[in-house]
Amino acid sequence: MENKGEASPSIISASPTSSPPPPPSPRMVLSPCAACKILRRRCGENCVLAPYFPPTEPAKFTIAHRVFGASNIIKLLQELPESQRADAVNSMVYEAGARIRDPVYGCAGAIYHLQRQVSELQAQLAKAQVEIGY
Amino acid sequence: MENKGEASPSIISASPTSSPPPPPSPRMVLSPCAACKILRRRCGENCVLAPYFPPTEPAKFTIAHRVFGASNIIKLLQELPESQRADAVNSMVYEAGARIRDPVYGCAGAIYHLQRQVSELQAQLAKAQVEIGY
């Protein structure tokens, strides 16, 4: 068989590029969500992540993905009713942010400090109430 | 009667009982760690998870793995000095447990409630201090 002398692309993307490149799509509505863009996968109509990771907020997904991993985020969302998914995403992003800021203690560090603060305030309040004569 | 005259242990295990047989040296890996057993992989001498996920506590790994994923746990541990890894594992297990108990809010729910408690206590304390005449 003859061996073509033409230069062929060594890396072929998901969409073969032998024809001229298509013009950039002006349809912003159809742009992939931040999650699918970062994961380099097709963002379908039924994308479970799209409602919570808009393309305008890529950091939100990057942070959650780095700590929990995309598959765990998807799994958790699929186990929840849609009405609770936004809260779950926000709490995961918050938690992941805490873990990135404090890789050793994460949210647990904040809980520890708040628990100490509660104890101290309770002690001060009890003391004040004794002074008042409660 | 004095029960010991030997050097006191520098590392106290999670379950300090008076009469268990001495634990094998950490170098002698007699069985795979809980993580490697659950992941069905070989537990080598340099397993980064073995010191923190002993075979006697499989739930510890199951919980952390379910929420963070093994690869994220390994990645996080590798980025930390060894002296901080036990705390990081404990906080991750705690956080993962909170997420399993409360899939929507996880640790963030506990933080929210503690912050409210702090605010309420601060308000009560301020009121009490006014009464005292501070």
Tab-separated table of C-alpha atoms in Angstrom:
chain	number	residue	atom	x	y	z
A	1	MET	CA	0.000	0.000	0.000
A	2	GLU	CA	1.201	3.494	-0.709
A	3	ASN	CA	2.210	5.581	2.160
A	4	LYS	CA	0.815	9.062	1.920
A	5	GLY	CA	3.396	11.733	2.114
A	6	GLU	CA	0.993	14.288	3.473
A	7	ALA	CA	1.355	15.466	6.989
A	8	SER	CA	-1.465	14.020	8.985
A	9	PRO	CA	-2.413	15.381	12.367
A	10	SER	CA	-0.707	13.394	15.064
A	11	ILE	CA	-3.293	14.281	17.637
A	12	ILE	CA	-6.846	14.043	16.505
A	13	SER	CA	-9.362	15.916	18.552
A	14	ALA	CA	-12.873	14.696	19.219
A	15	SER	CA	-14.062	16.452	16.100
A	16	PRO	CA	-11.897	15.686	13.044
A	17	THR	CA	-10.616	18.923	11.623
A	18	SER	CA	-10.116	18.206	7.935
A	19	SER	CA	-12.744	20.772	6.996
A	20	PRO	CA	-12.289	24.477	7.751
A	21	PRO	CA	-12.785	25.348	11.390
A	22	PRO	CA	-16.329	26.401	12.188
A	23	PRO	CA	-16.899	29.997	13.217
A	24	PRO	CA	-17.185	30.564	16.958
A	25	SER	CA	-20.721	30.020	18.099
A	26	PRO	CA	-22.426	33.190	19.285
A	27	ARG	CA	-25.042	31.174	21.143
A	28	MET	CA	-23.998	31.671	24.735
A	29	VAL	CA	-26.869	29.561	26.000
A	30	LEU	CA	-25.302	26.487	24.469
A	31	SER	CA	-21.845	26.955	25.960
A	32	PRO	CA	-20.753	24.101	28.199
A	33	CYS	CA	-21.098	24.483	31.939
A	34	ALA	CA	-17.923	25.195	33.906
A	35	ALA	CA	-17.710	21.556	35.002
A	36	CYS	CA	-17.922	20.083	31.509
A	37	LYS	CA	-15.533	22.700	30.156
A	38	ILE	CA	-12.938	21.852	32.808
A	39	LEU	CA	-13.538	18.098	32.414
A	40	ARG	CA	-13.396	18.558	28.605
A	41	ARG	CA	-16.548	16.614	28.007
A	42	ARG	CA	-19.736	17.293	26.123
A	43	CYS	CA	-22.285	19.239	28.166
A	44	GLY	CA	-25.574	17.629	27.305
A	45	GLU	CA	-29.032	18.906	27.978
A	46	ASN	CA	-29.333	16.613	30.969
A	47	CYS	CA	-26.001	17.544	32.523
A	48	VAL	CA	-26.506	17.146	36.274
A	49	LEU	CA	-23.800	19.739	37.005
A	50	ALA	CA	-24.820	22.507	34.585
A	51	PRO	CA	-27.483	24.149	36.799
A	52	TYR	CA	-24.965	24.648	39.610
A	53	PHE	CA	-21.728	25.351	37.783
A	54	PRO	CA	-22.401	28.107	35.243
A	55	PRO	CA	-19.633	28.903	32.741
A	56	THR	CA	-19.279	32.327	34.372
A	57	GLU	CA	-18.003	30.803	37.641
A	58	PRO	CA	-15.271	28.323	36.754
A	59	ALA	CA	-13.560	28.619	40.170
A	60	LYS	CA	-16.608	27.143	41.873
A	61	PHE	CA	-16.156	23.849	40.074
A	62	THR	CA	-12.362	23.876	40.197
A	63	ILE	CA	-12.428	24.151	43.990
A	64	ALA	CA	-15.058	21.439	44.552
A	65	HIS	CA	-13.470	19.152	41.962
A	66	ARG	CA	-10.035	19.438	43.527
A	67	VAL	CA	-11.271	18.279	46.935
A	68	PHE	CA	-14.172	15.924	46.211
A	69	GLY	CA	-13.608	14.879	42.617
A	70	ALA	CA	-16.176	15.236	39.870
A	71	SER	CA	-17.539	11.701	40.191
A	72	ASN	CA	-18.252	12.131	43.907
A	73	ILE	CA	-19.990	15.445	43.278
A	74	ILE	CA	-22.152	13.881	40.558
A	75	LYS	CA	-22.932	10.842	42.729
A	76	LEU	CA	-23.957	12.997	45.668
A	77	LEU	CA	-26.160	15.226	43.523
A	78	GLN	CA	-27.863	12.265	41.891
A	79	GLU	CA	-28.795	10.906	45.306
A	80	LEU	CA	-30.543	14.160	46.254
A	81	PRO	CA	-33.831	15.648	45.100
A	82	GLU	CA	-33.339	18.608	42.758
A	83	SER	CA	-34.677	21.018	45.378
A	84	GLN	CA	-31.685	20.287	47.631
A	85	ARG	CA	-28.925	20.183	45.044
A	86	ALA	CA	-28.088	23.894	44.997
A	87	ASP	CA	-27.578	23.880	48.775
A	88	ALA	CA	-25.481	20.731	48.539
A	89	VAL	CA	-23.255	22.283	45.865
A	90	ASN	CA	-22.824	25.484	47.851
A	91	SER	CA	-21.902	23.601	51.014
A	92	MET	CA	-19.441	21.414	49.097
A	93	VAL	CA	-17.800	24.460	47.515
A	94	TYR	CA	-17.597	26.083	50.953
A	95	GLU	CA	-16.120	22.932	52.490
A	96	ALA	CA	-13.659	22.466	49.654
A	97	GLY	CA	-12.553	26.085	49.992
A	98	ALA	CA	-11.915	25.525	53.702
A	99	ARG	CA	-9.856	22.405	52.909
A	100	ILE	CA	-7.775	24.281	50.327
A	101	ARG	CA	-7.113	27.143	52.765
A	102	ASP	CA	-6.350	24.733	55.618
A	103	PRO	CA	-5.319	21.348	54.166
A	104	VAL	CA	-4.800	19.796	57.600
A	105	TYR	CA	-8.023	20.720	59.377
A	106	GLY	CA	-10.388	22.141	56.750
A	107	CYS	CA	-13.920	22.733	58.034
A	108	ALA	CA	-13.191	20.628	61.104
A	109	GLY	CA	-10.758	23.353	62.225
A	110	ALA	CA	-13.488	25.974	61.996
A	111	ILE	CA	-15.848	23.720	63.970
A	112	TYR	CA	-13.237	23.220	66.673
A	113	HIS	CA	-12.681	26.962	67.049
A	114	LEU	CA	-16.395	27.718	67.088
A	115	GLN	CA	-16.994	25.033	69.719
A	116	ARG	CA	-14.306	26.593	71.883
A	117	GLN	CA	-15.834	30.020	71.383
A	118	VAL	CA	-19.267	28.672	72.393
A	119	SER	CA	-17.788	27.126	75.558
A	120	GLU	CA	-16.020	30.338	76.507
A	121	LEU	CA	-19.118	32.441	75.902
A	122	GLN	CA	-21.247	30.018	77.933
A	123	ALA	CA	-18.787	30.262	80.812
A	124	GLN	CA	-18.741	34.082	80.643
A	125	LEU	CA	-22.515	34.193	80.475
A	126	ALA	CA	-22.896	31.870	83.446
A	127	LYS	CA	-20.506	34.061	85.433
A	128	ALA	CA	-22.393	37.225	84.455
A	129	GLN	CA	-25.685	35.644	85.417
A	130	VAL	CA	-24.304	34.765	88.841
A	131	GLU	CA	-23.279	38.412	89.279
A	132	ILE	CA	-26.728	39.584	88.282
A	133	GLY	CA	-28.203	37.151	90.760
A	134	TYR	CA	-30.051	34.796	88.412
B	1	MET	CA	1.269	-2.456	93.170
B	2	GLU	CA	3.223	-0.661	90.509
B	3	ASN	CA	2.328	-2.086	87.162
B	4	LYS	CA	5.290	-0.932	85.227
B	5	GLY	CA	8.831	0.124	85.573
B	6	GLU	CA	9.773	0.321	81.958
B	7	ALA	CA	10.072	3.272	79.680
B	8	SER	CA	6.700	4.820	79.113
B	9	PRO	CA	5.332	4.540	75.610
B	10	SER	CA	5.979	7.579	73.515
B	11	ILE	CA	3.109	6.841	71.191
B	12	ILE	CA	-0.201	5.909	72.690
B	13	SER	CA	-2.522	3.958	70.459
B	14	ALA	CA	-6.187	4.763	69.998
B	15	SER	CA	-7.231	1.993	72.391
B	16	PRO	CA	-4.900	1.956	75.354
B	17	THR	CA	-5.725	-1.217	77.251
B	18	SER	CA	-3.513	-2.747	79.865
B	19	SER	CA	-2.950	-6.226	78.481
B	20	PRO	CA	-2.836	-6.425	74.696
B	21	PRO	CA	0.046	-8.204	73.045
B	22	PRO	CA	2.693	-5.792	71.825
B	23	PRO	CA	1.865	-4.502	68.371
B	24	PRO	CA	4.092	-5.597	65.510
B	25	SER	CA	6.694	-3.168	64.336
B	26	PRO	CA	5.277	-0.734	61.772
B	27	ARG	CA	7.734	-2.127	59.248
B	28	MET	CA	6.233	-5.604	59.498
B	29	VAL	CA	3.133	-5.264	57.379
B	30	LEU	CA	1.317	-8.455	58.214
B	31	SER	CA	-1.899	-7.603	56.432
B	32	PRO	CA	-2.862	-4.927	53.942
B	33	CYS	CA	-4.083	-1.652	55.385
B	34	ALA	CA	-7.830	-1.040	55.313
B	35	ALA	CA	-7.448	1.253	52.308
B	36	CYS	CA	-5.527	-1.230	50.164
B	37	LYS	CA	-7.838	-4.064	51.201
B	38	ILE	CA	-10.911	-2.073	50.157
B	39	LEU	CA	-9.238	-0.837	46.958
B	40	ARG	CA	-8.029	-4.418	46.298
B	41	ARG	CA	-4.494	-3.350	45.647
B	42	ARG	CA	-1.133	-4.424	46.969
B	43	CYS	CA	-0.169	-2.700	50.210
B	44	GLY	CA	3.501	-1.960	49.813
B	45	GLU	CA	5.973	-0.902	52.457
B	46	ASN	CA	5.713	2.689	51.301
B	47	CYS	CA	1.912	2.792	51.276
B	48	VAL	CA	1.035	6.398	52.109
B	49	LEU	CA	-2.323	5.339	53.566
B	50	ALA	CA	-1.248	2.415	55.770
B	51	PRO	CA	-0.165	4.444	58.829
B	52	TYR	CA	-3.591	6.087	59.053
B	53	PHE	CA	-5.959	3.337	57.944
B	54	PRO	CA	-5.132	0.218	59.963
B	55	PRO	CA	-6.842	-3.033	58.960
B	56	THR	CA	-8.699	-2.982	62.287
B	57	GLU	CA	-10.669	0.127	61.325
B	58	PRO	CA	-12.083	-0.418	57.836
B	59	ALA	CA	-14.966	2.033	58.362
B	60	LYS	CA	-12.527	4.907	58.688
B	61	PHE	CA	-11.358	4.456	55.125
B	62	THR	CA	-14.768	3.558	53.710
B	63	ILE	CA	-16.223	6.826	54.988
B	64	ALA	CA	-13.383	9.042	53.756
B	65	HIS	CA	-13.188	7.206	50.427
B	66	ARG	CA	-16.910	7.559	49.790
B	67	VAL	CA	-16.799	11.342	50.139
B	68	PHE	CA	-13.326	12.385	48.966
B	69	GLY	CA	-12.186	9.442	46.870
B	70	ALA	CA	-8.957	7.556	47.430
B	71	SER	CA	-6.946	9.544	44.897
B	72	ASN	CA	-7.828	12.860	46.518
B	73	ILE	CA	-6.925	11.513	49.962
B	74	ILE	CA	-3.573	10.277	48.678
B	75	LYS	CA	-2.898	13.543	46.852
B	76	LEU	CA	-3.685	15.598	49.938
B	77	LEU	CA	-1.488	13.444	52.186
B	78	GLN	CA	1.422	13.583	49.769
B	79	GLU	CA	1.303	17.370	49.836
B	80	LEU	CA	1.629	17.429	53.645
B	81	PRO	CA	4.588	16.718	55.911
B	82	GLU	CA	4.239	13.397	57.734
B	83	SER	CA	3.776	15.143	61.061
B	84	GLN	CA	0.486	16.631	59.878
B	85	ARG	CA	-0.950	13.644	58.049
B	86	ALA	CA	-2.684	11.970	60.995
B	87	ASP	CA	-4.559	15.186	61.805
B	88	ALA	CA	-5.471	15.617	58.147
B	89	VAL	CA	-6.855	12.065	57.965
B	90	ASN	CA	-8.836	12.500	61.173
B	91	SER	CA	-10.341	15.768	59.984
B	92	MET	CA	-11.211	14.250	56.604
B	93	VAL	CA	-12.888	11.255	58.256
B	94	TYR	CA	-14.811	13.634	60.538
B	95	GLU	CA	-15.848	15.796	57.588
B	96	ALA	CA	-16.827	12.807	55.485
B	97	GLY	CA	-18.913	11.428	58.356
B	98	ALA	CA	-20.729	14.756	58.610
B	99	ARG	CA	-21.414	14.705	54.858
B	100	ILE	CA	-22.792	11.164	55.020
B	101	ARG	CA	-25.061	12.041	57.958
B	102	ASP	CA	-26.178	15.281	56.290
B	103	PRO	CA	-25.643	15.001	52.514
B	104	VAL	CA	-26.987	18.488	51.853
B	105	TYR	CA	-25.052	20.578	54.369
B	106	GLY	CA	-22.334	18.352	55.824
B	107	CYS	CA	-19.865	20.197	58.033
B	108	ALA	CA	-21.108	23.515	56.697
B	109	GLY	CA	-24.395	22.837	58.498
B	110	ALA	CA	-22.591	22.389	61.798
B	111	ILE	CA	-20.650	25.615	61.191
B	112	TYR	CA	-23.836	27.511	60.451
B	113	HIS	CA	-25.476	26.310	63.669
B	114	LEU	CA	-22.396	27.058	65.750
B	115	GLN	CA	-22.135	30.554	64.260
B	116	ARG	CA	-25.759	31.192	65.191
B	117	GLN	CA	-25.116	29.886	68.696
B	118	VAL	CA	-22.100	32.207	69.030
B	119	SER	CA	-24.174	35.199	67.906
B	120	GLU	CA	-26.959	34.386	70.355
B	121	LEU	CA	-24.540	33.923	73.230
B	122	GLN	CA	-22.753	37.178	72.384
B	123	ALA	CA	-26.094	38.998	72.416
B	124	GLN	CA	-27.077	37.440	75.764
B	125	LEU	CA	-23.687	38.262	77.228
B	126	ALA	CA	-23.832	41.871	76.057
B	127	LYS	CA	-27.275	42.209	77.643
B	128	ALA	CA	-26.067	40.672	80.900
B	129	GLN	CA	-23.073	42.991	80.968
B	130	VAL	CA	-25.342	45.997	80.547
B	131	GLU	CA	-27.368	44.773	83.506
B	132	ILE	CA	-24.236	44.371	85.588
B	133	GLY	CA	-23.202	47.880	84.596
B	134	TYR	CA	-20.051	47.113	82.588
